[in-house]
Amino acid sequence: MPDTATKSATPSATATAQDAPKVAGGTESGVQPQPETDGFHLVIDALKLNGIDTVFGLPGIPITDLTRKLQVAGMRVISFRHEQNAGYAASIAGFLTQKPGICLTVSAPGFLNGLTALAHATTNCFPMILISGSSEREIVDLLQGDYEEMDQLAIAKPLAKAAFRVLHAEDIGVGVARAIRAALSGRPGGVYLDLPAKLFPQAIDAAAGKGSLIKVVDAAPRQIPAPDAVKRALDLLKSAKKPLIILGKGAAYAQADADIRALVEKTGVPYLPMSMAKGLLPDTHEQCASAARSFVLPEADVVMLIGARLNWLLSHGKGKTWGGASAKTWGGQKFVQVDISPQEADSNVRIDAPLVGDIGSCVKALLAGIDTRWPKPPPEWTSAVADRKKKNVAKMAETLTKDPSPMSFQSALNVVRDIVKANPDAILVNEGANALDFTRSIVDMYKPRKRIDVGTWGIMGIGMGYCVAAAAVTGQQVIAVEGDSAFGFSGMETETICRYKLPVCIVIMNNNGVYRGDEANPTGGSDPSPLVFVKDARYEKLMEAFGGVGVHVTTPAELRKAMEEAIRSRKPTLINAVIDEGGGTESGRITSLNPAAKKK
Ligand code: ADP
Ligand code: TZD
Ligand code: MG
């Protein structure tokens, strides 16, 4: 390791190099050699010291040996077929565990493949660290054409919450600690950690190396809300005639489940869960207003957002969804927003009572101000919500009992709904357009953090990465409901699922295409429409190719049998469910976001 002493810049490193005889030269003078450590081992020790036990990645220069050594050191290393899927796995592991999910990649192309997932983690407020090996700085910076040359740090910066590079072995402890703190503290996000190839073989004195590591203390410090902000929020909520609580995935992430439930129940306020907050309280809870969403949003007068942003998923808090006269006008609601980010309030409409702090502390503080004399919402409001809910639930029940051939999204998802009800600990992964929207509204969730999906970007491709991570970090059964297009983005990871023998049951809602499978090429030419796939594709054979179970089903009864067997056996299973190819709508529920051509 000739570089170590000369390249070391920090005083401690210089001292270390002088104090510790090298192993190689030690014996000549009769002095006992001092044990050394190196970059590889320091990275592993730093991660382990901080409770990281799983790494998602894909080997190659310069991190191949790191993946081996991580495994030797007792960490779980899950090796993927494409870095993007490893990255999505890391991001959702972060959401599920409150520990940063680690994705490990090679330089340039591997790094870029992981980068989408890093940006996704930042966008969704999930703690994740993308660790990429990188090429020689001297060559990269002079653009001399190194193997996989790229200035990765610069490219990662705008997409990450923070980005760091470590050049010297003795700085690995600081680098890993900073990455963990940045990922977890405040609003969680994606962090990039650049580890150049030359770092790994750098040797330093073992004791000095050990001493340089940092066990991060209180990585996500509680942020206690100010008492006057708590009072303002409570006063506003108390004044409401038609209050509503909206729970977002920040509330699910916070793991303050019991207090959130107490807040909802003690106030008696109807609540709406955002997609990944479903199950925070059971969707069957009497105060759940999901089935009356389009009624409560425009009608509510005071809305308390808990870990949910007023972004596109909530129509920016304005427009017709909120009772505004036109697309841009505000609906007149007053808002309380509970969020850890002090900059979130007023991002779209006025927030009358921002409550800044971590959700656990904020909800506790709110609860402290709610006693038995807290006025329940007026019964006119709660019964109006209940009436609307009843009507919509009855309408839905009618649709669900229909048994058309080929299967509709609804008749297939009625089965998934029953299976999830019978297996409330199973984690549901969901992506697609119609396959997403129908599942979200039909399949009830019963426990917190059991539904993971396309998130803030409506991203396709999270599917198999999420399946692997959810099974690996929780040990629970995973059920994935996948559009056939959505599945294609990560389908090769069925091999990963089989290789690690994970209890994953994938159900493909196969309607032969993106949104629908019945479009034709308008020119009459021989190429198919850009929106359709090979008809009646046999996706289940992909699972069989790797030793898993593949099942082709065309009826709800067959689907039920296949899902029950998958869950009983815990074997990797792919069920190809044939759905009416004309059953979907363009972009599912968000058709209106498609720009319309002016020229006819
Ligand atoms: P959804 O898509 O479910 O509406 P968003 O991702 O838009 O949810 O919003 C999540 C919000 O939760 C973000 O604004 C984020 O700052 C916030 N958040 C995340 N974790 C915490 C936490 N521990 N305490 C408080 N707020 C949090
Ligand atoms: N690429 C990425 C990364 N994310 C996206 N959201 C899209 C493309 C665009 N897109 C959607 O928004 S949904 C979807 C695409 C390609 C697939 C819909 O088809 P599906 O689902 O088969 O998955 P349904 O059930 O047929 O609607
Ligand atoms: Mg489809």
XYZ file of C-alpha atoms and ligand atoms in Angstrom:
655
model
C 0.000 0.000 0.000
C 2.563 2.589 -1.037
C 0.131 5.503 -1.252
C -1.083 5.658 2.280
C 1.521 7.743 4.033
C 2.248 10.081 1.165
C -1.366 10.781 0.239
C -2.523 11.234 3.815
C -3.352 14.849 4.449
C -4.727 14.973 7.953
C -2.386 15.371 10.941
C -3.711 12.270 12.658
C -3.000 10.170 9.615
C 0.533 11.452 9.337
C 1.121 10.644 12.974
C -0.349 7.209 12.481
C 1.905 6.452 9.566
C 5.026 7.495 11.474
C 4.092 5.784 14.736
C 3.143 2.433 13.354
C 5.788 0.292 11.736
C 4.608 -1.270 8.518
C 3.824 -4.948 8.653
C 6.234 -5.685 5.816
C 9.236 -3.814 7.235
C 8.633 -4.690 10.854
C 10.320 -8.042 11.105
C 13.701 -6.922 9.741
C 14.486 -4.879 12.844
C 12.999 -7.528 15.095
C 10.117 -5.231 16.098
C 6.727 -6.964 16.248
C 4.553 -5.783 13.329
C 1.595 -3.616 14.262
C -1.701 -4.860 12.948
C -3.099 -2.834 10.104
C -6.527 -2.286 8.690
C -7.552 -0.855 5.323
C -10.258 1.046 3.519
C -12.336 -2.049 2.793
C -12.487 -3.024 6.441
C -13.003 0.482 7.745
C -16.052 0.965 5.495
C -17.501 -2.302 6.771
C -16.663 -1.521 10.407
C -18.154 1.969 10.138
C -21.424 0.615 8.730
C -21.626 -2.185 11.279
C -20.849 0.143 14.158
C -23.916 2.125 13.122
C -26.250 -0.833 13.056
C -26.334 -1.302 9.290
C -26.837 -5.011 8.641
C -28.012 -5.181 5.013
C -26.552 -3.849 1.770
C -28.317 -3.881 -1.614
C -26.013 -3.697 -4.582
C -24.320 -5.034 -7.667
C -20.607 -5.980 -7.751
C -17.835 -4.925 -10.154
C -14.692 -2.773 -10.159
C -13.877 -1.339 -7.620
C -16.352 -2.763 -5.101
C -16.371 -6.498 -5.892
C -14.200 -7.380 -2.954
C -16.188 -5.088 -0.700
C -19.332 -7.123 -1.403
C -17.470 -10.326 -0.466
C -15.943 -8.843 2.649
C -19.303 -7.423 3.755
C -20.718 -10.930 3.607
C -17.728 -12.360 5.458
C -18.276 -9.718 8.135
C -21.782 -11.064 8.723
C -23.783 -8.472 6.816
C -26.587 -9.459 4.484
C -25.549 -8.558 0.939
C -28.334 -8.723 -1.599
C -26.982 -8.705 -5.090
C -29.294 -7.470 -7.858
C -29.413 -7.703 -11.648
C -29.669 -3.918 -12.146
C -28.571 -1.133 -9.799
C -31.818 0.792 -10.117
C -33.655 -2.048 -8.414
C -31.000 -2.272 -5.695
C -31.461 1.460 -5.203
C -35.231 1.251 -4.899
C -34.748 -1.606 -2.451
C -32.444 0.563 -0.339
C -34.854 3.494 -0.435
C -37.802 1.487 0.830
C -35.692 -0.344 3.407
C -35.024 3.147 4.765
C -38.730 3.928 4.889
C -39.578 0.651 6.608
C -36.805 0.624 9.203
C -35.789 4.260 9.902
C -32.229 3.173 9.160
C -30.640 4.477 5.954
C -30.974 1.862 3.217
C -27.595 1.228 1.579
C -27.147 0.780 -2.158
C -23.662 -0.147 -3.361
C -22.645 0.280 -7.003
C -19.655 0.427 -9.319
C -18.543 3.658 -10.956
C -20.067 5.683 -13.817
C -22.772 3.454 -15.379
C -23.537 1.580 -12.145
C -23.641 4.875 -10.285
C -25.977 6.379 -12.872
C -28.238 3.335 -12.694
C -28.489 3.843 -8.942
C -28.999 7.584 -9.227
C -32.688 7.482 -10.181
C -33.371 5.634 -6.962
C -31.322 8.169 -5.002
C -33.376 11.012 -6.450
C -36.510 9.000 -5.715
C -35.442 8.625 -2.066
C -34.859 12.375 -1.769
C -38.193 13.168 -3.408
C -40.079 10.771 -1.157
C -38.201 11.730 2.048
C -36.764 8.230 2.524
C -33.360 7.826 4.191
C -30.935 6.143 1.813
C -27.210 6.176 1.088
C -25.925 5.437 -2.391
C -22.311 4.313 -2.051
C -20.512 4.169 -5.368
C -16.969 3.274 -6.141
C -15.311 5.788 -8.434
C -12.303 5.991 -10.700
C -8.983 7.771 -10.260
C -9.521 11.404 -9.314
C -6.325 12.556 -11.046
C -7.466 11.063 -14.343
C -11.144 11.930 -13.978
C -10.409 15.572 -13.214
C -8.095 15.920 -16.209
C -10.621 14.087 -18.405
C -7.925 11.668 -19.453
C -10.303 8.838 -20.147
C -10.176 6.476 -17.188
C -12.108 3.220 -16.968
C -15.671 4.315 -16.149
C -14.624 7.931 -15.842
C -17.144 10.304 -14.342
C -17.276 13.164 -11.859
C -19.912 11.340 -9.826
C -19.915 13.667 -6.840
C -20.843 16.671 -8.972
C -23.582 14.757 -10.737
C -25.106 13.399 -7.532
C -25.223 16.736 -5.708
C -28.381 18.273 -7.176
C -30.306 15.033 -6.700
C -29.214 14.194 -3.191
C -29.905 15.757 0.176
C -26.127 15.706 0.678
C -23.105 14.269 -1.124
C -19.660 13.423 0.249
C -16.376 11.961 -0.989
C -13.779 10.228 1.161
C -10.164 10.274 -0.056
C -8.310 8.890 2.953
C -8.877 5.757 4.980
C -8.743 7.669 8.249
C -11.712 9.791 7.097
C -14.025 6.874 6.420
C -15.525 7.069 9.896
C -16.409 10.720 9.424
C -17.710 10.143 5.899
C -20.053 7.344 6.930
C -21.221 9.238 10.022
C -21.986 12.358 7.992
C -23.867 10.313 5.419
C -25.989 8.645 8.095
C -26.778 11.928 9.837
C -27.663 13.636 6.589
C -29.945 10.790 5.517
C -31.839 10.506 8.812
C -31.976 13.910 10.473
C -34.674 16.474 9.782
C -36.527 15.608 6.584
C -34.996 12.278 5.565
C -33.514 11.922 2.103
C -31.010 10.339 -0.243
C -27.286 10.822 0.380
C -24.416 10.065 -1.947
C -21.093 8.736 -0.674
C -18.269 8.592 -3.214
C -15.523 6.082 -2.474
C -12.669 6.152 -5.010
C -10.997 2.850 -5.885
C -7.740 3.968 -4.282
C -9.395 4.307 -0.892
C -10.093 0.624 -0.418
C -6.535 -0.751 -0.258
C -5.168 2.169 1.808
C -3.703 0.638 4.961
C -3.500 2.342 8.318
C -2.727 1.241 11.837
C -5.616 -0.874 13.060
C -5.966 0.865 16.416
C -5.918 4.296 14.791
C -8.462 3.063 12.279
C -10.747 1.831 15.005
C -10.347 5.104 16.845
C -11.363 7.051 13.749
C -14.799 5.455 13.511
C -17.882 7.276 14.766
C -20.973 5.701 16.239
C -23.571 8.322 15.461
C -25.403 9.463 18.574
C -29.044 10.467 18.114
C -29.021 10.490 14.305
C -32.612 11.745 14.026
C -32.937 14.110 16.980
C -36.454 14.785 18.169
C -37.642 18.236 17.201
C -40.038 19.454 19.848
C -42.667 21.891 18.532
C -43.028 25.316 20.116
C -45.884 25.500 22.679
C -47.486 28.537 20.990
C -47.510 26.700 17.663
C -49.202 23.735 19.339
C -51.821 26.028 20.876
C -52.474 27.751 17.542
C -52.988 24.378 15.863
C -55.326 23.116 18.583
C -57.355 26.344 18.647
C -57.854 26.187 14.892
C -58.841 22.527 14.941
C -61.243 23.167 17.815
C -62.927 26.014 15.943
C -63.761 23.789 12.966
C -67.276 22.847 11.966
C -66.044 20.354 9.363
C -62.563 19.228 10.369
C -60.493 16.700 8.480
C -57.144 15.019 9.191
C -54.931 13.900 6.307
C -52.239 11.354 7.119
C -49.281 11.094 4.732
C -46.365 8.735 4.372
C -44.312 10.972 6.681
C -46.739 9.939 9.429
C -46.258 6.282 8.498
C -42.469 6.718 8.467
C -42.462 8.360 11.905
C -43.573 5.162 13.683
C -45.759 7.105 16.100
C -48.636 4.743 15.362
C -50.319 4.566 18.765
C -50.254 8.341 19.326
C -51.561 9.077 15.837
C -54.406 6.679 16.409
C -55.123 8.285 19.790
C -55.155 11.741 18.195
C -57.646 10.677 15.549
C -59.871 8.860 18.005
C -59.780 11.455 20.807
C -60.643 14.290 18.442
C -63.244 12.227 16.579
C -62.175 13.940 13.345
C -62.674 12.040 10.049
C -59.341 11.228 8.412
C -58.012 10.465 4.948
C -54.895 8.327 4.556
C -52.634 9.070 1.619
C -51.649 5.966 -0.296
C -48.705 4.824 1.831
C -50.416 5.924 5.057
C -53.190 3.418 4.474
C -53.328 1.030 7.407
C -51.818 3.521 9.867
C -55.285 3.072 11.290
C -57.192 0.172 9.713
C -58.927 1.292 6.503
C -62.098 -0.187 8.001
C -61.968 2.323 10.908
C -65.256 4.155 11.279
C -63.539 7.559 11.037
C -61.764 6.637 7.777
C -63.123 8.875 5.027
C -61.314 7.276 2.057
C -64.571 6.189 0.465
C -65.851 9.772 0.727
C -62.688 11.533 -0.486
C -64.310 13.643 -3.176
C -66.905 14.751 -0.628
C -64.673 15.639 2.336
C -61.958 17.563 0.473
C -64.181 20.363 -0.884
C -66.440 20.368 2.168
C -63.885 20.486 5.007
C -63.263 23.856 6.676
C -60.125 23.000 8.673
C -57.645 20.407 7.473
C -54.796 19.053 9.576
C -52.014 17.607 7.416
C -49.748 15.177 9.256
C -46.669 14.221 7.218
C -48.345 14.946 3.884
C -47.397 17.639 1.381
C -49.923 19.670 -0.581
C -48.347 18.558 -3.853
C -50.039 17.227 -6.996
C -51.337 14.210 -5.101
C -53.547 16.606 -3.139
C -54.229 18.893 -6.106
C -51.928 21.519 -4.527
C -54.565 22.279 -1.897
C -56.704 24.219 -4.360
C -58.972 24.029 -7.393
C -62.163 22.080 -7.853
C -60.984 19.153 -5.699
C -60.987 21.575 -2.767
C -64.180 23.386 -3.703
C -62.406 26.237 -5.526
C -64.392 27.844 -8.341
C -61.690 27.146 -10.950
C -58.493 25.135 -11.282
C -56.351 27.766 -9.559
C -58.670 29.173 -6.927
C -58.355 28.268 -3.272
C -61.200 26.454 -1.623
C -61.247 28.527 1.552
C -60.061 25.784 3.906
C -57.772 26.647 6.770
C -54.783 24.352 7.196
C -52.719 22.995 10.052
C -49.550 21.344 8.748
C -47.474 19.071 10.939
C -44.087 18.577 9.291
C -40.440 18.348 10.195
C -39.464 20.695 7.387
C -39.917 24.349 8.354
C -39.954 25.266 4.659
C -42.875 23.091 3.695
C -45.644 25.420 4.895
C -47.104 27.871 2.335
C -45.614 25.900 -0.561
C -48.972 25.890 -2.347
C -51.583 27.661 -0.247
C -51.568 29.539 3.049
C -50.872 27.394 6.094
C -52.649 29.016 9.018
C -51.068 26.902 11.701
C -47.723 25.337 10.813
C -46.519 22.899 13.430
C -42.846 22.196 12.897
C -41.253 19.232 14.584
C -40.997 15.492 14.334
C -44.370 13.840 14.069
C -43.943 11.790 17.230
C -43.239 14.901 19.333
C -45.876 17.021 17.572
C -48.634 14.469 17.993
C -47.685 13.961 21.639
C -47.842 17.713 22.211
C -51.238 17.910 20.497
C -52.538 15.025 22.590
C -51.448 16.773 25.770
C -53.856 19.594 24.873
C -56.808 17.316 24.189
C -58.761 16.228 27.222
C -62.164 14.654 27.752
C -63.811 18.062 27.254
C -62.533 18.308 23.690
C -65.599 19.033 21.553
C -66.259 16.271 19.039
C -66.948 17.520 15.488
C -70.592 18.500 14.890
C -72.687 15.369 14.206
C -74.041 16.977 10.987
C -70.511 16.730 9.610
C -69.633 13.235 10.771
C -72.973 11.807 9.732
C -72.778 13.490 6.313
C -69.368 11.851 5.831
C -70.715 8.505 7.033
C -73.700 8.707 4.671
C -71.535 9.435 1.670
C -69.189 6.661 2.661
C -72.005 4.158 2.993
C -73.344 5.005 -0.440
C -69.948 4.657 -2.110
C -69.065 1.462 -0.261
C -72.361 -0.101 -1.381
C -71.680 0.941 -4.980
C -68.213 -0.580 -4.800
C -69.518 -3.804 -3.229
C -71.867 -4.229 -6.151
C -69.025 -3.898 -8.674
C -66.835 -6.279 -6.704
C -69.329 -9.122 -6.766
C -69.587 -9.075 -10.562
C -67.779 -11.940 -12.243
C -67.168 -10.998 -15.863
C -65.044 -12.951 -18.303
C -62.305 -11.985 -18.959
C -61.687 -10.772 -15.408
C -62.023 -7.075 -14.675
C -59.545 -5.217 -12.466
C -62.269 -5.195 -9.837
C -63.128 -8.887 -9.878
C -59.432 -9.805 -9.631
C -58.715 -7.269 -6.911
C -61.673 -8.464 -4.897
C -59.617 -11.613 -4.386
C -56.495 -9.659 -3.409
C -58.661 -7.691 -0.979
C -59.724 -10.902 0.778
C -56.213 -12.323 0.836
C -54.775 -9.138 2.366
C -57.566 -9.093 4.939
C -56.681 -12.660 5.904
C -52.954 -11.809 5.984
C -52.766 -8.309 7.485
C -49.040 -8.578 8.186
C -48.226 -9.118 4.526
C -46.651 -6.141 2.750
C -48.390 -4.980 -0.399
C -46.224 -3.587 -3.195
C -48.184 -1.811 -5.913
C -47.375 -0.143 -9.232
C -48.996 0.474 -12.605
C -51.685 2.954 -13.625
C -55.077 1.242 -13.468
C -53.415 -1.605 -11.568
C -52.336 1.001 -9.012
C -55.481 3.089 -8.735
C -57.899 0.186 -8.489
C -55.744 -1.588 -5.919
C -55.416 1.522 -3.775
C -59.170 2.001 -3.610
C -60.234 -1.667 -3.407
C -57.663 -3.328 -1.160
C -58.006 -2.279 2.488
C -54.898 -2.187 4.667
C -55.007 -3.016 8.345
C -51.574 -2.239 9.757
C -49.027 0.579 9.415
C -46.336 0.545 6.691
C -47.847 -2.420 4.881
C -48.526 -0.603 1.623
C -45.570 0.607 -0.445
C -46.023 2.003 -3.913
C -44.999 4.417 -6.678
C -44.834 7.354 -4.238
C -44.459 11.032 -4.961
C -43.278 10.663 -8.553
C -45.711 7.953 -9.611
C -42.633 6.065 -10.670
C -42.719 2.754 -12.537
C -39.975 0.281 -11.706
C -40.043 0.182 -7.917
C -41.792 -3.190 -7.945
C -39.243 -5.963 -7.607
C -36.718 -3.868 -5.672
C -39.421 -3.085 -3.120
C -40.406 -6.774 -2.975
C -36.852 -7.871 -2.254
C -36.284 -5.213 0.392
C -39.631 -5.679 2.119
C -39.118 -9.434 2.370
C -35.471 -9.079 3.388
C -35.838 -6.466 6.115
C -39.163 -7.577 7.614
C -39.254 -11.325 6.941
C -42.943 -10.919 6.131
C -44.829 -12.284 3.156
C -44.876 -9.803 0.277
C -47.695 -9.483 -2.244
C -47.035 -7.368 -5.319
C -49.856 -6.163 -7.523
C -48.210 -5.124 -10.761
C -49.377 -3.648 -14.031
C -47.848 -5.655 -16.876
C -45.976 -2.572 -18.052
C -44.855 -1.678 -14.532
C -43.552 -5.191 -13.950
C -41.389 -4.998 -17.062
C -39.205 -2.282 -15.544
C -37.766 -4.630 -12.909
C -38.961 -8.085 -13.996
C -35.481 -9.585 -14.213
C -35.249 -9.377 -10.431
C -37.545 -12.401 -10.274
C -34.214 -14.220 -10.456
C -33.048 -12.321 -7.365
C -36.269 -13.219 -5.560
C -35.720 -16.894 -6.404
C -32.003 -16.803 -5.573
C -32.648 -15.444 -2.081
C -35.758 -17.642 -1.707
C -37.926 -14.703 -0.672
C -41.621 -15.087 0.213
C -42.871 -12.913 -2.629
C -46.118 -13.445 -4.520
C -46.323 -11.285 -7.642
C -49.706 -10.822 -9.265
C -49.515 -9.298 -12.745
C -52.684 -7.561 -13.852
C -52.106 -8.488 -17.464
C -54.151 -6.300 -19.778
C -51.615 -6.548 -22.613
C -50.309 -3.035 -22.353
C -49.787 0.403 -20.912
C -53.256 1.427 -19.613
C -55.013 -0.902 -22.095
C -54.083 -3.578 -24.574
C -56.557 -2.899 -27.332
C -54.976 0.008 -29.189
C -54.013 -0.333 -32.822
C -51.411 1.494 -34.886
C -53.474 4.377 -36.324
C -51.599 4.196 -39.645
C -52.552 0.564 -40.139
C -48.826 -0.229 -40.440
C -47.310 -3.466 -39.204
C -45.722 -2.030 -36.051
C -47.956 -2.279 -33.003
C -49.270 0.782 -31.141
C -46.650 2.227 -28.736
C -48.970 1.314 -25.872
C -49.395 -2.432 -26.323
C -47.327 -5.557 -25.703
C -47.222 -9.075 -27.076
C -50.726 -10.428 -26.582
C -51.246 -13.027 -23.875
C -47.593 -12.893 -22.796
C -46.761 -15.748 -20.417
C -44.960 -13.828 -17.683
C -45.303 -16.756 -15.277
C -42.706 -18.663 -17.289
C -40.127 -16.078 -16.253
C -40.550 -17.188 -12.640
C -40.415 -20.846 -13.627
C -37.141 -20.219 -15.459
C -35.505 -19.491 -12.099
C -37.111 -22.269 -10.109
C -40.051 -20.309 -8.738
C -43.719 -21.083 -9.141
C -45.569 -19.682 -12.157
C -49.350 -19.744 -12.481
C -51.570 -18.567 -15.328
C -55.065 -17.619 -14.123
C -58.183 -16.427 -15.901
C -60.795 -16.498 -13.110
C -61.056 -15.100 -9.582
C -61.294 -18.661 -8.214
C -58.001 -19.631 -9.866
C -56.399 -16.440 -8.632
C -57.563 -17.096 -5.070
C -56.238 -20.641 -5.101
C -52.864 -19.550 -6.485
C -52.463 -16.724 -3.950
C -53.437 -18.942 -1.037
C -50.925 -21.545 -2.106
C -48.185 -18.928 -2.559
C -48.734 -17.626 0.948
C -48.956 -21.096 2.446
C -45.724 -22.229 0.792
C -43.858 -18.876 1.020
C -42.304 -19.836 -2.333
C -41.447 -17.193 -4.915
C -44.562 -17.131 -7.073
C -45.669 -15.185 -10.120
C -49.356 -15.234 -10.983
C -50.184 -14.015 -14.457
C -53.766 -12.789 -14.095
C -55.465 -12.233 -17.443
C -57.499 -9.010 -17.292
C -59.881 -7.537 -19.852
C -57.579 -5.610 -22.202
C -60.139 -2.862 -22.613
C -60.804 -2.407 -18.887
C -58.414 0.418 -18.150
C -58.416 4.159 -18.784
C -55.552 6.320 -20.025
C -53.203 7.015 -17.072
C -55.770 5.576 -14.654
C -57.185 8.321 -12.421
C -54.850 11.033 -13.715
C -56.032 11.198 -17.313
C -56.420 14.961 -16.949
C -52.661 15.445 -16.566
C -52.118 14.413 -20.203
C -51.571 17.528 -22.317
C -54.159 17.774 -25.082
C -53.041 18.659 -28.592
C -54.389 21.951 -29.928
C -53.996 20.946 -33.568
C -56.598 18.348 -34.465
P -47.744 11.719 0.936
O -47.207 11.458 -0.445
O -48.141 10.490 1.659
O -48.772 12.794 0.936
P -45.395 13.290 1.305
O -44.200 12.510 0.883
O -45.920 14.291 0.357
O -46.519 12.284 1.804
O -45.071 14.064 2.644
C -44.309 13.523 3.660
C -43.931 14.671 4.577
O -43.593 14.116 5.838
C -42.747 15.488 4.109
O -43.096 16.840 3.982
C -41.686 15.271 5.198
O -40.969 16.437 5.494
C -42.518 14.854 6.382
N -41.832 13.979 7.324
C -41.128 12.873 7.059
N -40.707 12.307 8.199
C -41.156 13.071 9.203
C -41.050 13.007 10.620
N -40.402 12.041 11.242
N -41.648 13.977 11.323
C -42.299 14.987 10.705
N -42.446 15.090 9.395
C -41.871 14.155 8.646
N -41.673 5.620 -16.826
C -41.532 5.755 -15.501
C -40.199 5.515 -14.845
N -42.560 6.082 -14.716
C -43.761 6.320 -15.289
N -44.752 6.658 -14.461
C -43.961 6.162 -16.679
C -42.866 5.811 -17.414
C -45.288 6.397 -17.384
N -46.259 5.380 -16.950
C -47.197 5.629 -15.979
O -47.336 6.687 -15.365
S -48.108 4.247 -15.672
C -47.303 3.330 -16.822
C -46.321 4.096 -17.450
C -45.431 3.560 -18.509
C -47.629 1.882 -17.054
C -49.108 1.599 -17.022
O -49.339 0.306 -17.517
P -49.444 -0.927 -16.560
O -50.766 -0.611 -15.748
O -49.585 -2.123 -17.386
O -48.346 -0.934 -15.594
P -52.287 -0.651 -16.299
O -52.978 -1.493 -15.303
O -52.268 -1.286 -17.662
O -52.816 0.734 -16.336
Mg -51.234 -2.940 -18.242
